């Protein structure tokens, strides 16, 4: 009923940049918040950045000053600009959205399929 599609992942050298995009579609009445999580092999899935519909943001300490989250509420899209990338940023990045469904009014915490970011040294 809700689909999140990520794009923008790939292979970059340390110090480079990537921009991830995530577009939400489906029977969505509203999206309260969207965010990005990441999971490296053998590690847990951790929050990278989060943004509310009103524009309030927070970031993991490891990415502060390097990553910027933004959104286009009209397009139900969230972005993650990643600068000064480090090898330790290598992970699968997952988009997340807290949505209210149009017909039922139910809340749904939706996840994308993930996009792989690989940073080489």
mmCIF file of C-alpha atoms in Angstrom:
data_model
loop_
_atom_site.group_PDB
_atom_site.id
_atom_site.type_symbol
_atom_site.label_atom_id
_atom_site.label_comp_id
_atom_site.label_asym_id
_atom_site.label_seq_id
_atom_site.Cartn_x
_atom_site.Cartn_y
_atom_site.Cartn_z
ATOM 1 C CA UNK A 1 0.000 0.000 0.000
ATOM 2 C CA UNK A 2 3.010 2.279 0.569
ATOM 3 C CA UNK A 3 6.171 1.982 -1.452
ATOM 4 C CA UNK A 4 9.518 3.642 -0.774
ATOM 5 C CA UNK A 5 12.047 3.625 -3.609
ATOM 6 C CA UNK A 6 15.646 4.645 -2.932
ATOM 7 C CA UNK A 7 18.176 5.702 -5.528
ATOM 8 C CA UNK A 8 21.617 7.282 -5.706
ATOM 9 C CA UNK A 9 23.812 4.651 -4.132
ATOM 10 C CA UNK A 10 27.036 3.514 -5.726
ATOM 11 C CA UNK A 11 30.799 3.320 -5.450
ATOM 12 C CA UNK A 12 32.838 6.400 -4.563
ATOM 13 C CA UNK A 13 36.333 7.128 -3.316
ATOM 14 C CA UNK A 14 36.978 8.427 0.172
ATOM 15 C CA UNK A 15 36.348 12.153 0.297
ATOM 16 C CA UNK A 16 33.740 12.012 -2.429
ATOM 17 C CA UNK A 17 30.030 12.750 -2.354
ATOM 18 C CA UNK A 18 26.736 11.054 -3.116
ATOM 19 C CA UNK A 19 23.114 12.124 -2.885
ATOM 20 C CA UNK A 20 20.476 9.569 -2.002
ATOM 21 C CA UNK A 21 16.816 10.033 -2.863
ATOM 22 C CA UNK A 22 13.723 8.265 -1.557
ATOM 23 C CA UNK A 23 10.275 8.728 -3.043
ATOM 24 C CA UNK A 24 7.161 7.511 -1.241
ATOM 25 C CA UNK A 25 4.040 6.513 -3.147
ATOM 26 C CA UNK A 26 0.742 4.777 -2.536
ATOM 27 C CA UNK A 27 -2.392 5.509 -0.541
ATOM 28 C CA UNK A 28 -0.779 8.095 1.701
ATOM 29 C CA UNK A 29 -2.754 10.675 3.604
ATOM 30 C CA UNK A 30 0.257 12.242 5.270
ATOM 31 C CA UNK A 31 3.875 11.592 6.181
ATOM 32 C CA UNK A 32 4.848 12.782 9.618
ATOM 33 C CA UNK A 33 8.548 12.040 9.311
ATOM 34 C CA UNK A 34 11.121 10.450 7.035
ATOM 35 C CA UNK A 35 14.608 9.257 7.704
ATOM 36 C CA UNK A 36 17.621 7.279 6.642
ATOM 37 C CA UNK A 37 19.117 4.261 8.379
ATOM 38 C CA UNK A 38 22.148 2.203 7.452
ATOM 39 C CA UNK A 39 23.367 -1.303 8.087
ATOM 40 C CA UNK A 40 26.878 -2.583 7.482
ATOM 41 C CA UNK A 41 27.666 -6.315 7.289
ATOM 42 C CA UNK A 42 27.558 -7.895 10.728
ATOM 43 C CA UNK A 43 26.215 -4.748 12.372
ATOM 44 C CA UNK A 44 22.841 -3.486 13.514
ATOM 45 C CA UNK A 45 20.702 -1.031 11.583
ATOM 46 C CA UNK A 46 21.315 2.470 12.931
ATOM 47 C CA UNK A 47 19.703 5.851 12.425
ATOM 48 C CA UNK A 48 21.654 8.174 10.141
ATOM 49 C CA UNK A 49 19.336 11.178 9.890
ATOM 50 C CA UNK A 50 15.708 12.039 10.476
ATOM 51 C CA UNK A 51 13.463 14.904 9.386
ATOM 52 C CA UNK A 52 9.888 15.816 10.302
ATOM 53 C CA UNK A 53 7.302 17.321 7.989
ATOM 54 C CA UNK A 54 7.997 20.643 9.704
ATOM 55 C CA UNK A 55 11.697 20.475 8.891
ATOM 56 C CA UNK A 56 13.151 19.525 12.263
ATOM 57 C CA UNK A 57 16.247 17.331 11.845
ATOM 58 C CA UNK A 58 18.594 15.173 13.835
ATOM 59 C CA UNK A 59 21.739 13.253 12.914
ATOM 60 C CA UNK A 60 23.897 10.461 14.173
ATOM 61 C CA UNK A 61 27.105 11.776 15.714
ATOM 62 C CA UNK A 62 29.181 9.935 13.123
ATOM 63 C CA UNK A 63 27.726 11.953 10.235
ATOM 64 C CA UNK A 64 27.199 15.400 11.748
ATOM 65 C CA UNK A 65 28.835 18.080 9.649
ATOM 66 C CA UNK A 66 29.145 15.766 6.647
ATOM 67 C CA UNK A 67 25.588 14.644 5.806
ATOM 68 C CA UNK A 68 22.500 16.781 5.241
ATOM 69 C CA UNK A 69 18.928 15.523 5.155
ATOM 70 C CA UNK A 70 16.216 17.447 3.326
ATOM 71 C CA UNK A 71 12.741 16.821 2.011
ATOM 72 C CA UNK A 72 10.152 17.912 -0.516
ATOM 73 C CA UNK A 73 6.824 17.382 1.222
ATOM 74 C CA UNK A 74 4.819 18.008 -1.954
ATOM 75 C CA UNK A 75 6.624 15.114 -3.648
ATOM 76 C CA UNK A 76 6.808 12.866 -0.575
ATOM 77 C CA UNK A 77 10.536 12.676 -1.159
ATOM 78 C CA UNK A 78 13.508 12.780 1.200
ATOM 79 C CA UNK A 79 17.151 13.294 0.279
ATOM 80 C CA UNK A 80 20.460 12.608 1.945
ATOM 81 C CA UNK A 81 23.446 14.609 0.744
ATOM 82 C CA UNK A 82 26.604 12.800 1.811
ATOM 83 C CA UNK A 83 29.904 14.678 1.645
ATOM 84 C CA UNK A 84 33.434 13.824 2.771
ATOM 85 C CA UNK A 85 32.590 10.148 2.643
ATOM 86 C CA UNK A 86 34.693 7.697 4.622
ATOM 87 C CA UNK A 87 35.167 3.940 4.179
ATOM 88 C CA UNK A 88 33.279 3.417 7.432
ATOM 89 C CA UNK A 89 30.203 4.934 5.759
ATOM 90 C CA UNK A 90 29.971 1.819 3.589
ATOM 91 C CA UNK A 91 26.583 0.215 4.213
ATOM 92 C CA UNK A 92 23.162 -0.467 2.809
ATOM 93 C CA UNK A 93 21.118 2.682 3.329
ATOM 94 C CA UNK A 94 17.403 2.294 4.006
ATOM 95 C CA UNK A 95 14.700 4.908 3.689
ATOM 96 C CA UNK A 96 12.021 5.044 6.380
ATOM 97 C CA UNK A 97 8.717 6.905 6.520
ATOM 98 C CA UNK A 98 6.052 7.168 9.195
ATOM 99 C CA UNK A 99 2.829 7.428 7.207
ATOM 100 C CA UNK A 100 -0.905 7.724 7.756
ATOM 101 C CA UNK A 101 -2.854 5.735 5.179
ATOM 102 C CA UNK A 102 -5.501 7.524 3.140
ATOM 103 C CA UNK A 103 -8.480 5.190 3.433
ATOM 104 C CA UNK A 104 -8.064 3.438 6.751
ATOM 105 C CA UNK A 105 -6.348 6.156 8.750
ATOM 106 C CA UNK A 106 -3.920 3.566 10.049
ATOM 107 C CA UNK A 107 -0.308 4.369 10.811
ATOM 108 C CA UNK A 108 2.352 2.531 8.842
ATOM 109 C CA UNK A 109 6.079 2.636 9.422
ATOM 110 C CA UNK A 110 7.338 1.852 5.920
ATOM 111 C CA UNK A 111 10.795 0.824 4.726
ATOM 112 C CA UNK A 112 12.487 0.889 1.366
ATOM 113 C CA UNK A 113 14.465 -1.978 -0.107
ATOM 114 C CA UNK A 114 17.822 -0.323 0.516
ATOM 115 C CA UNK A 115 20.556 1.099 -1.676
ATOM 116 C CA UNK A 116 24.211 0.132 -1.352
ATOM 117 C CA UNK A 117 26.845 2.789 -0.718
ATOM 118 C CA UNK A 118 30.457 1.662 -1.015
ATOM 119 C CA UNK A 119 33.308 4.022 -0.144
ATOM 120 C CA UNK A 120 36.761 2.877 -1.215
ATOM 121 C CA UNK A 121 40.088 3.993 0.222
#
